[in-house]
PDB file of C-alpha atoms and ligand atoms in Angstrom:
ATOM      1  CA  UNK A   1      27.360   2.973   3.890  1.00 39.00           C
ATOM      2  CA  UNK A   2      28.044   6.344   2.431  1.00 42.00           C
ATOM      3  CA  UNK A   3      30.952   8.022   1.692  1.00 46.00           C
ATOM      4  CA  UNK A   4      32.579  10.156   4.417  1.00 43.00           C
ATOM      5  CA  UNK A   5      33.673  12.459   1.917  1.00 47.00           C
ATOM      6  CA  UNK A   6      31.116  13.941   0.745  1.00 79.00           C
ATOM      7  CA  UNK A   7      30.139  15.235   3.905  1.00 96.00           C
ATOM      8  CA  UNK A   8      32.325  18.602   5.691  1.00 97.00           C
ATOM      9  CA  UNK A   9      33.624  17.650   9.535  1.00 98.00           C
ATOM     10  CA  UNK A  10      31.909  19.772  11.867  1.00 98.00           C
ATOM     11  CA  UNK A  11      34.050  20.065  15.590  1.00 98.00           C
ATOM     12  CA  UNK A  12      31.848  21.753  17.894  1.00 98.00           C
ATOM     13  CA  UNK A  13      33.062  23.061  21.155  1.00 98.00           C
ATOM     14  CA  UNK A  14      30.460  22.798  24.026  1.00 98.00           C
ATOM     15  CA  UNK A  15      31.476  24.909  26.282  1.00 98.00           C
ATOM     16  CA  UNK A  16      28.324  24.160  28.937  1.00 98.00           C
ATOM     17  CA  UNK A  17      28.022  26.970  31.832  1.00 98.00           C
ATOM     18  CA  UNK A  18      31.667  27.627  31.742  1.00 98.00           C
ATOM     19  CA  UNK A  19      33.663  30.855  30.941  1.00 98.00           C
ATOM     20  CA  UNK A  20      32.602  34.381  31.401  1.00 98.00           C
ATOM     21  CA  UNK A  21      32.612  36.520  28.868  1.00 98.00           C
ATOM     22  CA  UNK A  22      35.789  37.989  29.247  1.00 98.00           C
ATOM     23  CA  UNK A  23      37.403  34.472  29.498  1.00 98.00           C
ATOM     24  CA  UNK A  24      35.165  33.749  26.667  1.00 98.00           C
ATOM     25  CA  UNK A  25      36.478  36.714  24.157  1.00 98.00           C
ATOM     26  CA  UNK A  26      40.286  35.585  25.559  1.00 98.00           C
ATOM     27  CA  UNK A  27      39.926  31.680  24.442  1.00 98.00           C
ATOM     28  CA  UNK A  28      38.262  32.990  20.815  1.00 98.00           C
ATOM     29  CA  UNK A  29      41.357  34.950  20.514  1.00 97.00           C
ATOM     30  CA  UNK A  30      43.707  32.097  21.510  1.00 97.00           C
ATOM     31  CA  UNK A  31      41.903  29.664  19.212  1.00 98.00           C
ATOM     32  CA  UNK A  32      42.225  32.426  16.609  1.00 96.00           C
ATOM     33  CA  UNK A  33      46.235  32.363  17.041  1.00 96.00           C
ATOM     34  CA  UNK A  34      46.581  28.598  16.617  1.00 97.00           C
ATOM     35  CA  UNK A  35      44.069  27.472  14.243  1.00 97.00           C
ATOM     36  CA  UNK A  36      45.399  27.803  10.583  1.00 96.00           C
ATOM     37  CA  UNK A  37      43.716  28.531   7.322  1.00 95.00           C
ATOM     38  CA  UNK A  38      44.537  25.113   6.587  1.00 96.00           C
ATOM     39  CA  UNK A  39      42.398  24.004   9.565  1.00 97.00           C
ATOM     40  CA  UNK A  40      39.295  26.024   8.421  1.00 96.00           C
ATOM     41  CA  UNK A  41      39.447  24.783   4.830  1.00 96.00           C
ATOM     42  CA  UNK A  42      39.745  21.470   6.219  1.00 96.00           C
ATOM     43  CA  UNK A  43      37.183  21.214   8.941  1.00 98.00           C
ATOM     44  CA  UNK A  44      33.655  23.549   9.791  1.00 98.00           C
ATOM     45  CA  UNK A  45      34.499  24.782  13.590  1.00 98.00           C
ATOM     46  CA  UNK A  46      31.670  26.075  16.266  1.00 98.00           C
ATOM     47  CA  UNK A  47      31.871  27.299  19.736  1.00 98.00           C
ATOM     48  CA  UNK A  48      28.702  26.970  21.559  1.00 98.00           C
ATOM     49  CA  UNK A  49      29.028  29.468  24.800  1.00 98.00           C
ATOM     50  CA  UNK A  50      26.562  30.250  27.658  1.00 98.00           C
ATOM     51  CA  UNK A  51      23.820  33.054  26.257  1.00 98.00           C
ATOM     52  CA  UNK A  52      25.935  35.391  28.830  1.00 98.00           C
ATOM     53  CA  UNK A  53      28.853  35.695  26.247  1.00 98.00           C
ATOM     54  CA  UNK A  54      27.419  35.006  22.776  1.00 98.00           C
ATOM     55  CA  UNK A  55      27.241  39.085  21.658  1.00 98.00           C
ATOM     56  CA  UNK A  56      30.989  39.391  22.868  1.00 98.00           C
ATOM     57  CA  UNK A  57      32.145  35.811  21.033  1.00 98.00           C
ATOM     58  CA  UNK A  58      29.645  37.247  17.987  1.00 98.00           C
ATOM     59  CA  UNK A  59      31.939  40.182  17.705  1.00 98.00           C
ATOM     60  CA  UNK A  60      35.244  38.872  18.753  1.00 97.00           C
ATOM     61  CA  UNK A  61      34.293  36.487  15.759  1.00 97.00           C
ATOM     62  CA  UNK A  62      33.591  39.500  13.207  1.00 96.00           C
ATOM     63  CA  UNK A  63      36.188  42.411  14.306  1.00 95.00           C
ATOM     64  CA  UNK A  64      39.162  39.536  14.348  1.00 93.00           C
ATOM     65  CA  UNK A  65      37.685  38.057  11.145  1.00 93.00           C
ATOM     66  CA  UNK A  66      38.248  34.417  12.845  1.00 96.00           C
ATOM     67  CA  UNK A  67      36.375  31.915  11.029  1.00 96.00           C
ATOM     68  CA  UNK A  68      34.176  29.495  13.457  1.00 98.00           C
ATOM     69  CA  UNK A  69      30.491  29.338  13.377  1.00 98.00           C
ATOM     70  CA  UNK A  70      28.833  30.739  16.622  1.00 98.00           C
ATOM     71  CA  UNK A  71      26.665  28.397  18.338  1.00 98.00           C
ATOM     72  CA  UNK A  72      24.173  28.028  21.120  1.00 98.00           C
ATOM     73  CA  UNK A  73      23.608  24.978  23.726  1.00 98.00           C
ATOM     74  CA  UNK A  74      19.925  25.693  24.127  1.00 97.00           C
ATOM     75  CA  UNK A  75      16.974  27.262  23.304  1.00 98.00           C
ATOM     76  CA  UNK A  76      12.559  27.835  23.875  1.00 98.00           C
ATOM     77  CA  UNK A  77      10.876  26.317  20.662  1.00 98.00           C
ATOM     78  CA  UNK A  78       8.757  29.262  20.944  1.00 98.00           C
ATOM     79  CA  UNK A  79       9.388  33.139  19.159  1.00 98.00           C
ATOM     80  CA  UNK A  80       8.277  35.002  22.118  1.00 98.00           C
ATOM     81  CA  UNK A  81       6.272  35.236  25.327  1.00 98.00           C
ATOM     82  CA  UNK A  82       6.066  34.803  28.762  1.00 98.00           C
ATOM     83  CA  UNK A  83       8.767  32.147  29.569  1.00 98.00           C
ATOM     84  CA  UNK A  84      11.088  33.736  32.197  1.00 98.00           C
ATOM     85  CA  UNK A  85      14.425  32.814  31.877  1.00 97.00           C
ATOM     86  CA  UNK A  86      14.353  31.317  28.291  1.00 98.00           C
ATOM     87  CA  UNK A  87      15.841  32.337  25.065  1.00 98.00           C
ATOM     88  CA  UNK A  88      13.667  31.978  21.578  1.00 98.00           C
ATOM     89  CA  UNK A  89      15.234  31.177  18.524  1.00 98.00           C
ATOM     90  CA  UNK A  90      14.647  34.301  16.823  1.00 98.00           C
ATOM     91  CA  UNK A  91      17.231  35.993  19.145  1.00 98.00           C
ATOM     92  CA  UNK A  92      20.167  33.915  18.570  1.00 98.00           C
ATOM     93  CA  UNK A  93      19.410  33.940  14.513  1.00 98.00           C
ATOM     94  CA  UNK A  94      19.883  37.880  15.045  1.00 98.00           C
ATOM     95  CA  UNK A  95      22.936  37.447  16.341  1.00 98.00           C
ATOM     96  CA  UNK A  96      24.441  35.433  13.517  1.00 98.00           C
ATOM     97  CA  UNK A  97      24.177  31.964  15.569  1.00 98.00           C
ATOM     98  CA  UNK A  98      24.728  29.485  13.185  1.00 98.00           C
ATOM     99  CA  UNK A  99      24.252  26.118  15.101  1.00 98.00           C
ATOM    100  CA  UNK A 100      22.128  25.029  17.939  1.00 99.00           C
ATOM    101  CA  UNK A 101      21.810  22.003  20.181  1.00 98.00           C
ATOM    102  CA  UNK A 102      19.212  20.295  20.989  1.00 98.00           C
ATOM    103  CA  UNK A 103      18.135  17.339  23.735  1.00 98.00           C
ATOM    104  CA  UNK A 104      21.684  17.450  25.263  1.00 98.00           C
ATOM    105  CA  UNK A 105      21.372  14.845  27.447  1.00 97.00           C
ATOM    106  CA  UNK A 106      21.756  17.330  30.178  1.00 97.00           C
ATOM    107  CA  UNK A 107      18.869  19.181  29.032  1.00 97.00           C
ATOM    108  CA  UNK A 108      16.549  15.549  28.917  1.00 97.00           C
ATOM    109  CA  UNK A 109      17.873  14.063  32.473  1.00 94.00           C
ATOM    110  CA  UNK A 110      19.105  17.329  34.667  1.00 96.00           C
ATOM    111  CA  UNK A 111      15.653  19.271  33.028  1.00 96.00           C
ATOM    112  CA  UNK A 112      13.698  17.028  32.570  1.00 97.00           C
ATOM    113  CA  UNK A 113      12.970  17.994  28.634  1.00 98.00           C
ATOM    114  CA  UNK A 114      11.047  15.242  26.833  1.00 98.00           C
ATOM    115  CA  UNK A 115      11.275  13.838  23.082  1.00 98.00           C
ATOM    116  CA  UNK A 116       8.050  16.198  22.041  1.00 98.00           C
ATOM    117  CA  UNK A 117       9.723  19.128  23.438  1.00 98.00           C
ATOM    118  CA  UNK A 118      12.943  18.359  21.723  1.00 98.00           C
ATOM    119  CA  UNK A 119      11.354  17.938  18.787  1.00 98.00           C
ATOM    120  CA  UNK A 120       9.587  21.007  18.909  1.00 98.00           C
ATOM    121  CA  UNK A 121      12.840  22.933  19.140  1.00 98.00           C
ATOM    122  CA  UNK A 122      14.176  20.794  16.187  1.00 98.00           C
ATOM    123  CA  UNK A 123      11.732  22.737  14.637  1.00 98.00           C
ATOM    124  CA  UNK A 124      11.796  26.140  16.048  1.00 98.00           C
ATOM    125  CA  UNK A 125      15.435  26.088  15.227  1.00 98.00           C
ATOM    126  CA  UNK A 126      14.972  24.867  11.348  1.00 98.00           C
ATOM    127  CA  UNK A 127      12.218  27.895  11.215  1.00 98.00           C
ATOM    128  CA  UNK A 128      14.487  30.376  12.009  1.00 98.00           C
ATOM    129  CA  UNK A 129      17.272  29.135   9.685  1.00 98.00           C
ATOM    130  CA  UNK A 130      19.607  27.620  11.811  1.00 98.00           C
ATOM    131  CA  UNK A 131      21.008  24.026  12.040  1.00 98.00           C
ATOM    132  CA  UNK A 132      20.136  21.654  14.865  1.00 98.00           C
ATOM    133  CA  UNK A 133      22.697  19.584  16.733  1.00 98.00           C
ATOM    134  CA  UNK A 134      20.304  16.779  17.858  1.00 98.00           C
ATOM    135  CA  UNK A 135      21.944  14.687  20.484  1.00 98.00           C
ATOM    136  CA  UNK A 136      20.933  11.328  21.093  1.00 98.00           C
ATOM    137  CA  UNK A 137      22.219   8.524  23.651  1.00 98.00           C
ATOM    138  CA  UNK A 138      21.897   5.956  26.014  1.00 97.00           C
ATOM    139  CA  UNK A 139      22.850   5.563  29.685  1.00 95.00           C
ATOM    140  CA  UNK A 140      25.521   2.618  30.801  1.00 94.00           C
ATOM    141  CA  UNK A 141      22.589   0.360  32.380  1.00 95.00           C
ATOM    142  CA  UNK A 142      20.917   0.713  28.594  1.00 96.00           C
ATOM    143  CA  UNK A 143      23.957  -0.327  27.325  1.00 95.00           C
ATOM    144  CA  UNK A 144      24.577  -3.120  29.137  1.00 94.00           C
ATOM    145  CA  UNK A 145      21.069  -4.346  29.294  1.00 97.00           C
ATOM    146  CA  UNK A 146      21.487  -4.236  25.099  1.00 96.00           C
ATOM    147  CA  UNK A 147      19.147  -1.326  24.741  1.00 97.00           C
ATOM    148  CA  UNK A 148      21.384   1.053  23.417  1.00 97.00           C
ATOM    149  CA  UNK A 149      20.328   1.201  19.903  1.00 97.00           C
ATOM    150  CA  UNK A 150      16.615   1.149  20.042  1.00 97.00           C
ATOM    151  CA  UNK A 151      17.177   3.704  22.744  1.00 98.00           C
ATOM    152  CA  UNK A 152      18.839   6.057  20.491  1.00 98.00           C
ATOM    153  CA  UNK A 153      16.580   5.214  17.364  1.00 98.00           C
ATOM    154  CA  UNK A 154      13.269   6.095  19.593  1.00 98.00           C
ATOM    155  CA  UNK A 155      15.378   9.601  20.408  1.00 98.00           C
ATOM    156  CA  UNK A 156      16.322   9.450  17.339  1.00 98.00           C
ATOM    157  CA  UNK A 157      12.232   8.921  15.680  1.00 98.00           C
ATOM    158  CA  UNK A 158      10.816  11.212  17.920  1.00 98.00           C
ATOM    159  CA  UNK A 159      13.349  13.812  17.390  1.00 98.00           C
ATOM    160  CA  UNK A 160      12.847  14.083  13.689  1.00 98.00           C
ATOM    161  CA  UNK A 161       8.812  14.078  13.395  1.00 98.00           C
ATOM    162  CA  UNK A 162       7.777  15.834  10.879  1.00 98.00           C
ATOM    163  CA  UNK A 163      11.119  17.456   9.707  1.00 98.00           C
ATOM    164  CA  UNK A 164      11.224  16.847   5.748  1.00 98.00           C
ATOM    165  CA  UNK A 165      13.807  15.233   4.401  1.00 98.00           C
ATOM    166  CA  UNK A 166      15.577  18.049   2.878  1.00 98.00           C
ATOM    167  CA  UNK A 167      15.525  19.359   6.053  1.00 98.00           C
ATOM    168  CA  UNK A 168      17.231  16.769   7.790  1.00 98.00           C
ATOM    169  CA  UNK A 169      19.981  16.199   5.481  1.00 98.00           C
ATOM    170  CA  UNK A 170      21.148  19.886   6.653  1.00 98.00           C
ATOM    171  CA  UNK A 171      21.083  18.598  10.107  1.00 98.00           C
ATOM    172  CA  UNK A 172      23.322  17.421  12.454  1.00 98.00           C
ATOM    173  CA  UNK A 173      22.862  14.591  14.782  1.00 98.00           C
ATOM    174  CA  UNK A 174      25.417  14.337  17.720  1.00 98.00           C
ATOM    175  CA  UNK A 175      25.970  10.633  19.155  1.00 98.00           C
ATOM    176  CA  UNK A 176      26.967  11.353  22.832  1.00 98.00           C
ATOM    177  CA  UNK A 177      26.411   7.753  25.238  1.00 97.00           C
ATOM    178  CA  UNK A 178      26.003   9.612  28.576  1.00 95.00           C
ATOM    179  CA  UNK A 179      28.631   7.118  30.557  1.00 94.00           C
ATOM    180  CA  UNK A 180      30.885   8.805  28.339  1.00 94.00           C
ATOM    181  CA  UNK A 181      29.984  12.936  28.825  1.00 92.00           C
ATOM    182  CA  UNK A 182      32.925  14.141  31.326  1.00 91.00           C
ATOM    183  CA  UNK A 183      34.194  10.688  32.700  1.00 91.00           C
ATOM    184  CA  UNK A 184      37.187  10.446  30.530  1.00 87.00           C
ATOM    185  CA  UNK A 185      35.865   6.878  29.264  1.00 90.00           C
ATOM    186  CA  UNK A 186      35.106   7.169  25.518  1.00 89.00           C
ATOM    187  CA  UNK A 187      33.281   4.711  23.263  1.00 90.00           C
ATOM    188  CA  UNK A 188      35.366   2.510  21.178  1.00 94.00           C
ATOM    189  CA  UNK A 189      35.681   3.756  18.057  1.00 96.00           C
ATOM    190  CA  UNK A 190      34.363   0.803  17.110  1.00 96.00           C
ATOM    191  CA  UNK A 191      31.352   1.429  18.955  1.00 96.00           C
ATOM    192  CA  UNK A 192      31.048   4.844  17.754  1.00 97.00           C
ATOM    193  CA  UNK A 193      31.152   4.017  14.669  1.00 98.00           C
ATOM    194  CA  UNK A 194      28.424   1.262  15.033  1.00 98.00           C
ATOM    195  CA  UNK A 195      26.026   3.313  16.670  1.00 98.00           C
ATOM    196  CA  UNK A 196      26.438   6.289  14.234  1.00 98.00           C
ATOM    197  CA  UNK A 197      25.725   3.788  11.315  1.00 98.00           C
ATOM    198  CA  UNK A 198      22.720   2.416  13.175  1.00 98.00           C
ATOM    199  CA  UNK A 199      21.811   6.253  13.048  1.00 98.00           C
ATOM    200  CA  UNK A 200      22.626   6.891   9.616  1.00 98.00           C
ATOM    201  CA  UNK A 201      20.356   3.683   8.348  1.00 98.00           C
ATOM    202  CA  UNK A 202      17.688   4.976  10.913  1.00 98.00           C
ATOM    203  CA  UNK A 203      17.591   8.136   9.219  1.00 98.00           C
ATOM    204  CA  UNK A 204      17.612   6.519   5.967  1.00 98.00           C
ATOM    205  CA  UNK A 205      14.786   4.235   6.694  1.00 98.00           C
ATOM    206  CA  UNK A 206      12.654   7.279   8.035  1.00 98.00           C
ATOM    207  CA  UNK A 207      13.693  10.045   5.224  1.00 98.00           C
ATOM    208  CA  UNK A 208      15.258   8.588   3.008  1.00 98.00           C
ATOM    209  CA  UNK A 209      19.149   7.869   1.462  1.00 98.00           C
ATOM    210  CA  UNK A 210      19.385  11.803   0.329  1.00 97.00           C
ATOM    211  CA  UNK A 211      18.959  12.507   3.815  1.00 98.00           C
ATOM    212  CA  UNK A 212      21.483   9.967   5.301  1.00 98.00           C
ATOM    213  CA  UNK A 213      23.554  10.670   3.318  1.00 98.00           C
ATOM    214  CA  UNK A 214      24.085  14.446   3.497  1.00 98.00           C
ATOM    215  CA  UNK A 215      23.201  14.012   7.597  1.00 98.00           C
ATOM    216  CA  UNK A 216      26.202  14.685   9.561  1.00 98.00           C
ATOM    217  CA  UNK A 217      26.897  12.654  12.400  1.00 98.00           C
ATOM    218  CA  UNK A 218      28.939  13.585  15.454  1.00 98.00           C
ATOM    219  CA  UNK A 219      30.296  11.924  18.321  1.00 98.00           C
ATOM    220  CA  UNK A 220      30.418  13.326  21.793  1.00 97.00           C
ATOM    221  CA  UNK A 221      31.733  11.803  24.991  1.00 97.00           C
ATOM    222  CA  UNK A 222      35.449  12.338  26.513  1.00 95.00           C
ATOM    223  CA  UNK A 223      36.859  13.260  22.721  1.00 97.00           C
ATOM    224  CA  UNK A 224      40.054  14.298  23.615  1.00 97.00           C
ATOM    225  CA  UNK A 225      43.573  15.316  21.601  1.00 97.00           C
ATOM    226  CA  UNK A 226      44.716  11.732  21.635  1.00 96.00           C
ATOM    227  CA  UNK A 227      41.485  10.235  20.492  1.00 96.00           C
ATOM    228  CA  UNK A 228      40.073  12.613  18.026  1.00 97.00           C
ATOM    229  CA  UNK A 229      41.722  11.214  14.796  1.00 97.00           C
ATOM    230  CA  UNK A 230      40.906   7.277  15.807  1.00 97.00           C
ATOM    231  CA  UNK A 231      37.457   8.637  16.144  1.00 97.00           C
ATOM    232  CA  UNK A 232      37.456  11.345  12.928  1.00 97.00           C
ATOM    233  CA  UNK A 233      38.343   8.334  10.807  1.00 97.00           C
ATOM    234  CA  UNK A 234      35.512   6.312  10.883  1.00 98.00           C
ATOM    235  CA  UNK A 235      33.347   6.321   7.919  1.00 97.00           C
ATOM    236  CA  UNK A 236      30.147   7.262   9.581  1.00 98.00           C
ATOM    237  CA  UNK A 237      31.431  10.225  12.409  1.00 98.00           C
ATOM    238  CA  UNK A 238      31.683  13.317  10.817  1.00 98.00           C
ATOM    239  CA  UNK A 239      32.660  15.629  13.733  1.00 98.00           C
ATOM    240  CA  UNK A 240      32.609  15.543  17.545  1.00 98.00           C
ATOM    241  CA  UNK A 241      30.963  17.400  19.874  1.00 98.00           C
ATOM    242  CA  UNK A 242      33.899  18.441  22.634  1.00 98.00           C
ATOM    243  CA  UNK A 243      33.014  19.219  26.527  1.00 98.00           C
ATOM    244  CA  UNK A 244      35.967  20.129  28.960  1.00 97.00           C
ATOM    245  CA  UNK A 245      38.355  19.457  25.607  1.00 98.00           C
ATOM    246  CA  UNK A 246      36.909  22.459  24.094  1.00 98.00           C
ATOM    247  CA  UNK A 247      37.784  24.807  27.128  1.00 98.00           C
ATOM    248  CA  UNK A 248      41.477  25.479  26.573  1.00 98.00           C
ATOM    249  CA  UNK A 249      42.395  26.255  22.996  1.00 98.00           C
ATOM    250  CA  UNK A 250      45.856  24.009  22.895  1.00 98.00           C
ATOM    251  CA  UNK A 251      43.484  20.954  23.763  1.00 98.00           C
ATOM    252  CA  UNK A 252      40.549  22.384  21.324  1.00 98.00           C
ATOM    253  CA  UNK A 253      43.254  23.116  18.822  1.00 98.00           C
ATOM    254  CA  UNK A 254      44.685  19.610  18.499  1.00 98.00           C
ATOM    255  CA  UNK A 255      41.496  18.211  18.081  1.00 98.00           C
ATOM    256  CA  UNK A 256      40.397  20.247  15.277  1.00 98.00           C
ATOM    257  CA  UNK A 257      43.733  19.519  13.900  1.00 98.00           C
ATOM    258  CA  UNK A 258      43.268  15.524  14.417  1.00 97.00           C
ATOM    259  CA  UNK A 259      43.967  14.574  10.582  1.00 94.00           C
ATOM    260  CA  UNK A 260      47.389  16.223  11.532  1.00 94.00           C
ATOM    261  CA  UNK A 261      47.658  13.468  14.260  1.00 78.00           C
ATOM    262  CA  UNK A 262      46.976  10.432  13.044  1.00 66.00           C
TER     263      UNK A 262
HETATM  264  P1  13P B   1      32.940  15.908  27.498  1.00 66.44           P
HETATM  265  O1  13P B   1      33.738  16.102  26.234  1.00 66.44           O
HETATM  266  O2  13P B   1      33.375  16.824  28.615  1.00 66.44           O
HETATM  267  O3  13P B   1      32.838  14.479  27.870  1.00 66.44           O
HETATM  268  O4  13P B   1      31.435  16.407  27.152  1.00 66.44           O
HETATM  269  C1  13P B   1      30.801  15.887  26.049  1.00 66.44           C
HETATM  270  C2  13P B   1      29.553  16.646  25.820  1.00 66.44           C
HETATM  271  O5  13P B   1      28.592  16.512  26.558  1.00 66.44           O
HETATM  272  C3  13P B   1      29.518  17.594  24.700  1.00 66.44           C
HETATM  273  O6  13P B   1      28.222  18.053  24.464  1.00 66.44           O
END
């Protein structure tokens, strides 16, 4: 197992199709006002808003000097063309996006987007200089059937084809069992921490221990204030992707300020 240390915490804040971009500039602000320069040297923060608001967050971000990463939930794997209603990578690098998920599992079961596709964007996004959030997961019948881990580990192969190693070690792969996305029922950390080892040795096995170890893995899934820190602390979770926690900034703000809290 590799040391923790050695690799930054990333809290991302998923913010889904929520906020418009007024609402979006006001929570950057409020985030601004109650995350500390201790926070920031502590922890790597992004916000991840719908397309609609990512030139206002962009320069909410540089005229108040606040220091988060802009992110994006989605994008095509292609540069251009004739995909109505898609965004290409290319686009979001211009405006100083930094991170970008991929294969949320809303994105593989609500739109139907496949483990080639995903990949693809893996890709797309790497191209263009920006870091994928991969997510990976299983549902609750694959979990109790005992199929979570090779469930995740096929997401998990197919996901990384033919990313080099170097590559992946800048990634970021977000654990995120779907039973657990907005139901208020959260792994064990235990169990997250399990699973994201499984990940880290997958990774290993198919890039190599450079790669797993620099790889930083996040879990999503009903993180919330009082479980951030139980979850932060295991050797092998290196962030957390937030949903409805990241949508007020008292709630966002105690969970990037979990090592206060533990
Ligand atoms: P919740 O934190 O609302 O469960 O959402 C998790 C998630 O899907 C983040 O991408």
């Amino acid at each position: 197992m590799a040391d923790g240390n050695l690799r930054r915490p990333l809290i991302s804040g998923n913010w889904k199709m929520n906020l418009n971009h007024f609402e979006a500039m006001r929570l950057v602000q409020e985030l601004s006002y109650q995350v500390t320069r201790d926070d920031v040297d502590a922890v790597d923060v992004s916000v991840h808003p719908p397309f609609t608001d990512i030139r206002t967050v962009q320069t909410t971000l540089e005229s108040d000097r606040i220091p988060f990463f802009l992110g994006a939930q989605h994008c095509h794997s292609d540069a251009s063309g004739a995909f109505t209603g898609e965004v290409a990578p290319p686009m979001l690098a211009k405006l100083g996006v930094t991170y970008v998920i991929a294969g949320h599992s809303e994105r593989r079961e609500v739109f139907g987007e496949s483990d080639e596709l995903i990949n693809a964007k893996v890709r797309a996004i790497l191209a263009n200089e920006m870091v994928p959030i991969l997510c990976v997961g299983e549902t609750l019948d694959e979990r109790e059937a005992g199929e979570a881990q090779r469930k995740v580990e096929g997401q998990l192969a197919a996901g990384l084809a033919k990313v080099k190693p170097e590559q992946v070690a800048s990634m970021v792969i977000a654990y995120e069992p779907i039973w657990a996305i907005g139901t208020g029922r959260t792994a064990s950390a235990d169990d997250a921490q399990a699973m994201c080892q499984a990940v880290r040795e997958a990774v290993g096995a198919s890039h190599g221990s450079d790669a797993a170890d620099s790889v930083r893995i996040q879990y999503g899934g009903s993180v919330k204030p009082i479980n951030a820190a139980e979850l932060m602390n295991q050797p092998d979770i290196d962030g957390a992707l937030v949903g409805g926690a990241s949508l007020e900034a008292e709630s966002f703000t105690r969970i990037i300020q979990y090592r206060l809290h533990d």
